[in-house]
Amino acid sequence: MKYNIAVIEGDGIGPEVAAAGVRVLEAVGARFTHQFVFTPVLAGGKAIDETGVPLPASTLEVCRNSDAVLLGAVGGPKWDQLPGHLRPERGLLEIRQGLGLFGNIRPAKVFSALRNASPLKPEVMGDSLDLVVIRELTGGIYFGDRGRDEGGAYDTMRYSEPEIKRIARLAFEVASKRGKKLTNVDKMNVLESSRLWRETVLAVARDYPQVVLEHQLVDNAAMQLIRDPHQFDVIVTGNLFGDILSDEASMLTGSIGMLPSASLGEGTLGLYEPIHGSAPDIAGQHKANPLGTILSTALMLRYSFGLEEEALAVERAVESTLDAGLRTPDLKGGGTVVSTEEMTQAVIDQLNRGGK
């Protein structure tokens, strides 16, 4: 099969980790006889420097005509003084809007080789952890009416039934392919928008009888993630709550450099990126951890291309590489410290061997 992938290298360490993702996808193509065609495009700070805007129209057009988009990282202090509509991060928001991406999938997985890097006590963490937070991206308080009046300010949290239905369906689909358990997180004891949210999730649940649905209030969910994270498989929640809980879940793993993400819409086109920033302080030093990007390519294989065997092969190759004791500088717990390129090559070698 042939797949077209738009590649946004971005800023800081973005080009280094994006190159790692491309190399791994090329290795997947060679092993499983797929053809991946990569088209480099501009967005973020580099786009501002070259075109004056964070997202050129040509970039969005290429992304729309691709099967998936791979992003390294955007932003950096160089562009911090620009007005909001010209900041590098604005380009990322415009891509999501332009591609109709409404759901963010963020796995929080602790590999057994890195379990000691987690801030949780060993008796809480156990040997490993594997959960997913699904966050609604385009509604809620971040996109509601806002302003200031005499002596005060206001922000509006608003959701429509269609917005809730589509993110709920995405969450149920993901849960049905994993452990068949979904935890809905809201604040229905206080917020009217959360009452509609829960009612709508319950209605969608009728179409997924194979998935066990539970509900937690957001304050309790934040506590439970620390007390007993193993009770969760897939979490679905709104924009504000998801922003907070996904960051909390990410820290359970011990390194933000390990974590991938996928932003999806109604179809198969998605945006795939590590959750870490552009880290300009280590750019060009070959210290960047490429595993978040490599694991993002596994999500791409799974969700945009429907290639589950290939996705699992990448994930197993990463696990085998960590089991072999290789570590980039950000990963604690001993082992052999390697460069970005050496870590990438080690994953490719494991992939070619068949992983675990």
XYZ file of C-alpha atoms in Angstrom:
356
model
C 0.000 0.000 0.000
C 1.023 3.600 -0.635
C 0.507 6.324 1.966
C 1.218 10.041 1.640
C 2.560 11.733 4.770
C 3.085 15.469 5.232
C 6.094 16.107 7.478
C 6.387 19.292 9.529
C 9.847 19.295 11.089
C 9.196 22.463 13.061
C 11.634 24.161 15.403
C 14.311 23.333 17.984
C 14.670 19.557 18.232
C 11.696 19.130 15.896
C 13.787 18.312 12.804
C 15.802 15.709 14.736
C 12.828 13.804 16.121
C 10.819 14.128 12.897
C 13.752 12.572 11.030
C 13.652 9.685 13.508
C 9.971 9.135 12.793
C 10.579 9.132 9.049
C 13.425 6.623 9.387
C 11.277 4.235 11.414
C 8.388 4.493 8.961
C 10.795 3.740 6.128
C 11.908 0.642 8.026
C 8.269 -0.375 8.527
C 7.686 0.081 4.810
C 10.652 -2.118 3.951
C 9.645 -4.881 6.363
C 5.927 -4.938 5.543
C 6.138 -3.861 1.865
C 4.355 -0.525 2.202
C 5.315 2.669 0.407
C 5.390 5.835 2.480
C 5.799 9.061 0.518
C 6.990 12.000 2.624
C 6.347 15.637 1.712
C 8.154 18.245 3.857
C 6.127 21.380 4.611
C 6.581 24.476 6.763
C 4.794 25.465 9.973
C 5.719 27.150 13.233
C 8.712 29.394 13.796
C 10.556 28.310 10.684
C 7.499 29.195 8.620
C 7.351 32.620 10.275
C 10.999 33.243 9.415
C 10.549 32.215 5.787
C 6.995 33.333 4.975
C 5.890 35.712 7.734
C 3.045 33.464 8.955
C 2.992 30.356 11.189
C 0.958 28.303 8.702
C 1.307 29.015 4.976
C -1.757 28.167 2.879
C 0.370 25.756 0.855
C 1.148 23.731 3.978
C -2.508 23.304 4.873
C -3.298 22.272 1.300
C -0.605 19.570 1.341
C -1.835 18.337 4.726
C -5.418 18.107 3.473
C -4.295 16.007 0.521
C -2.192 13.653 2.640
C -3.148 10.491 4.498
C -1.487 11.682 7.719
C 0.642 14.491 9.129
C 3.801 13.979 11.209
C 4.949 16.918 13.341
C 8.215 17.321 15.243
C 7.703 20.325 17.527
C 7.066 24.048 17.104
C 7.872 27.180 19.055
C 10.684 28.696 21.049
C 11.720 31.883 22.835
C 12.823 33.455 19.553
C 9.168 34.073 18.682
C 7.746 34.716 22.161
C 7.349 38.452 21.624
C 5.153 38.110 18.544
C 1.407 38.818 18.817
C -0.757 35.773 19.480
C -1.988 35.346 15.906
C 1.611 35.160 14.655
C 3.062 32.826 17.297
C 4.356 29.420 16.116
C 1.737 27.598 18.205
C -0.983 29.370 16.232
C 0.064 27.338 13.223
C -0.673 24.118 15.100
C -4.120 25.371 16.101
C -4.867 26.351 12.495
C -3.833 22.905 11.254
C -6.207 21.228 13.697
C -9.026 23.553 12.693
C -8.273 23.302 8.987
C -8.243 19.504 9.076
C -11.318 19.236 11.298
C -9.465 17.440 14.088
C -11.585 17.364 17.249
C -10.173 14.558 19.390
C -6.731 14.205 20.964
C -5.547 10.713 21.887
C -2.725 10.727 24.397
C -1.447 7.379 25.677
C 0.377 7.288 29.002
C 2.401 4.101 28.981
C 5.110 3.111 31.414
C 7.373 0.443 29.965
C 8.575 -2.083 32.519
C 12.211 -1.093 31.921
C 11.387 2.472 32.993
C 9.055 1.771 35.898
C 11.557 3.175 38.407
C 11.483 6.532 36.595
C 7.861 7.092 37.601
C 7.305 9.443 40.556
C 4.770 6.954 41.929
C 5.804 4.451 44.573
C 6.662 1.005 43.167
C 3.744 -0.592 45.005
C 1.373 1.807 43.213
C 3.028 1.680 39.803
C 3.617 -2.067 39.620
C 5.544 -3.400 36.628
C 3.956 -1.180 33.980
C 1.082 1.134 33.116
C -0.956 1.587 29.955
C -3.853 4.043 29.767
C -5.178 6.573 27.259
C -6.699 10.021 27.759
C -9.015 11.234 24.988
C -9.588 14.979 25.077
C -12.126 17.000 23.105
C -10.188 19.702 21.246
C -12.552 22.193 19.621
C -15.246 23.107 22.159
C -15.680 24.027 25.784
C -14.352 26.975 27.709
C -11.326 27.556 25.466
C -13.615 28.409 22.559
C -16.580 29.987 24.373
C -17.503 33.638 24.714
C -15.133 35.581 26.924
C -14.547 39.120 27.989
C -14.342 41.648 30.769
C -16.954 43.867 32.298
C -16.794 46.376 35.089
C -14.676 44.846 37.812
C -14.711 41.295 36.448
C -14.077 38.831 33.654
C -15.893 35.805 32.249
C -15.315 32.687 30.159
C -18.110 30.485 28.841
C -18.088 26.685 28.761
C -20.461 25.487 26.062
C -20.903 22.128 24.355
C -23.425 20.951 21.787
C -24.774 17.415 21.520
C -23.048 16.798 18.159
C -19.687 17.859 19.612
C -20.090 15.474 22.525
C -21.406 12.618 20.392
C -18.445 12.602 18.033
C -15.805 12.599 20.779
C -17.765 9.947 22.696
C -17.915 7.717 19.614
C -14.187 8.118 19.084
C -13.577 7.135 22.707
C -15.844 4.100 22.520
C -14.140 2.985 19.305
C -10.719 3.234 20.939
C -11.940 1.468 24.090
C -13.518 -1.335 22.080
C -10.102 -2.105 20.558
C -8.308 -2.017 23.923
C -9.519 -3.237 27.311
C -13.196 -2.499 26.634
C -13.453 -0.103 29.558
C -14.192 3.623 29.279
C -14.201 6.166 32.098
C -16.134 9.347 31.383
C -14.888 12.351 33.370
C -17.070 15.419 33.928
C -18.372 17.748 36.642
C -22.083 17.017 36.344
C -22.793 17.732 40.003
C -22.131 21.436 39.336
C -22.006 22.258 35.608
C -24.979 22.157 33.241
C -22.649 21.540 30.304
C -21.342 18.472 32.137
C -24.885 17.205 32.695
C -25.465 17.349 28.932
C -22.070 15.735 28.436
C -22.935 12.762 30.653
C -26.426 12.351 29.166
C -24.946 12.276 25.673
C -22.184 9.832 26.565
C -24.794 7.526 28.101
C -26.848 7.714 24.914
C -23.848 6.820 22.741
C -22.993 3.953 25.096
C -26.090 2.064 23.915
C -24.288 1.427 20.623
C -21.308 -0.126 22.415
C -22.652 -2.776 24.800
C -19.267 -4.525 24.782
C -17.616 -1.545 26.506
C -17.967 -1.085 30.272
C -18.736 2.581 30.965
C -17.925 4.261 34.266
C -18.207 7.886 35.369
C -16.002 9.981 37.639
C -16.127 13.617 38.638
C -13.004 15.423 37.502
C -11.670 16.200 40.977
C -11.993 12.546 41.962
C -10.429 11.414 38.676
C -7.400 13.629 39.306
C -6.955 11.956 42.686
C -7.554 8.428 41.377
C -4.890 8.832 38.673
C -2.340 9.132 41.466
C -3.911 6.710 43.945
C -4.627 3.842 41.550
C -3.903 4.557 37.862
C -4.373 0.901 36.934
C -8.146 1.241 37.309
C -8.202 3.230 34.050
C -7.992 2.002 30.482
C -9.486 4.812 28.357
C -10.568 8.185 29.766
C -12.764 10.588 27.791
C -13.372 14.169 28.842
C -13.810 17.743 27.675
C -11.244 20.269 26.578
C -10.378 21.924 29.894
C -10.483 18.769 32.009
C -8.589 16.832 29.343
C -5.883 19.462 29.161
C -5.222 19.042 32.871
C -5.679 15.273 33.212
C -3.579 14.402 30.161
C -0.663 16.407 31.560
C -1.107 14.721 34.937
C -1.178 11.292 33.315
C 1.918 12.100 31.274
C 3.966 12.695 34.410
C 3.180 9.207 35.689
C 5.597 7.905 33.061
C 8.646 9.770 34.346
C 9.666 11.357 31.033
C 7.683 13.592 28.742
C 10.027 12.584 25.912
C 8.416 9.137 25.764
C 4.878 10.237 25.074
C 3.087 10.278 21.712
C -0.201 11.840 20.681
C -2.720 11.728 17.853
C -5.307 14.331 16.856
C -8.181 12.859 14.854
C -11.374 13.946 13.123
C -14.283 12.223 11.399
C -12.133 10.453 8.795
C -8.770 8.717 8.915
C -6.573 11.792 8.424
C -4.751 12.636 11.636
C -1.941 14.743 13.078
C 0.726 12.833 14.990
C 3.305 14.404 17.284
C 5.207 13.880 20.534
C 3.833 15.914 23.408
C 7.191 17.459 24.325
C 8.165 20.941 23.226
C 10.866 22.156 20.871
C 13.597 22.201 23.587
C 15.829 24.746 21.814
C 18.404 24.429 24.613
C 19.424 20.980 23.335
C 18.719 21.454 19.625
C 21.521 20.118 17.461
C 23.215 18.336 20.366
C 21.882 14.858 19.491
C 20.379 14.546 22.982
C 16.690 14.609 22.036
C 14.608 11.555 22.892
C 13.055 10.324 19.617
C 10.806 7.705 21.232
C 7.780 9.990 21.641
C 7.868 10.650 17.906
C 8.529 7.017 17.046
C 5.568 5.948 19.179
C 3.510 8.637 17.433
C 4.241 6.874 14.141
C 2.810 3.718 15.717
C -0.394 5.654 16.423
C -0.382 6.824 12.802
C -0.093 3.256 11.577
C -2.960 2.226 13.861
C -5.470 5.050 13.505
C -4.885 6.567 10.057
C -3.743 3.511 8.113
C -5.415 0.661 10.003
C -2.115 -1.243 10.210
C -2.339 -2.798 13.666
C 0.376 -5.411 13.135
C 2.800 -2.736 12.002
C 1.887 -0.466 14.926
C 2.487 -3.267 17.411
C 5.816 -4.051 15.738
C 7.013 -0.486 16.327
C 5.839 -0.495 19.944
C 7.524 -3.842 20.611
C 10.737 -2.588 19.010
C 10.734 0.399 21.367
C 10.130 -1.875 24.350
C 12.932 -4.231 23.305
C 15.317 -1.302 22.877
C 14.559 -0.087 26.391
C 14.874 -3.621 27.769
C 18.364 -3.714 26.211
C 19.319 -0.811 28.477
C 19.614 2.014 25.951
C 18.683 5.464 27.238
C 18.724 9.027 25.961
C 19.954 11.581 28.552
C 16.434 12.452 29.752
C 15.695 8.888 30.865
C 16.653 8.070 34.436
C 17.498 4.755 35.999
C 20.872 3.821 34.543
C 21.659 2.103 31.281
C 23.780 3.080 28.301
C 23.322 6.701 27.250
C 22.988 7.060 23.478
C 22.308 9.834 20.992
C 19.068 10.568 19.164
C 20.351 8.822 16.062
C 21.705 5.808 17.956
C 18.400 5.311 19.756
C 16.540 5.529 16.453
C 18.860 3.001 14.819
C 18.478 0.642 17.773
C 14.686 0.723 17.385
C 15.043 0.033 13.662
C 17.373 -2.885 14.394
C 14.837 -4.350 16.830
C 12.070 -3.779 14.299
C 14.022 -5.690 11.672
C 14.583 -8.524 14.149
C 10.892 -8.706 14.902
C 10.932 -7.015 18.329
C 9.706 -9.162 21.218
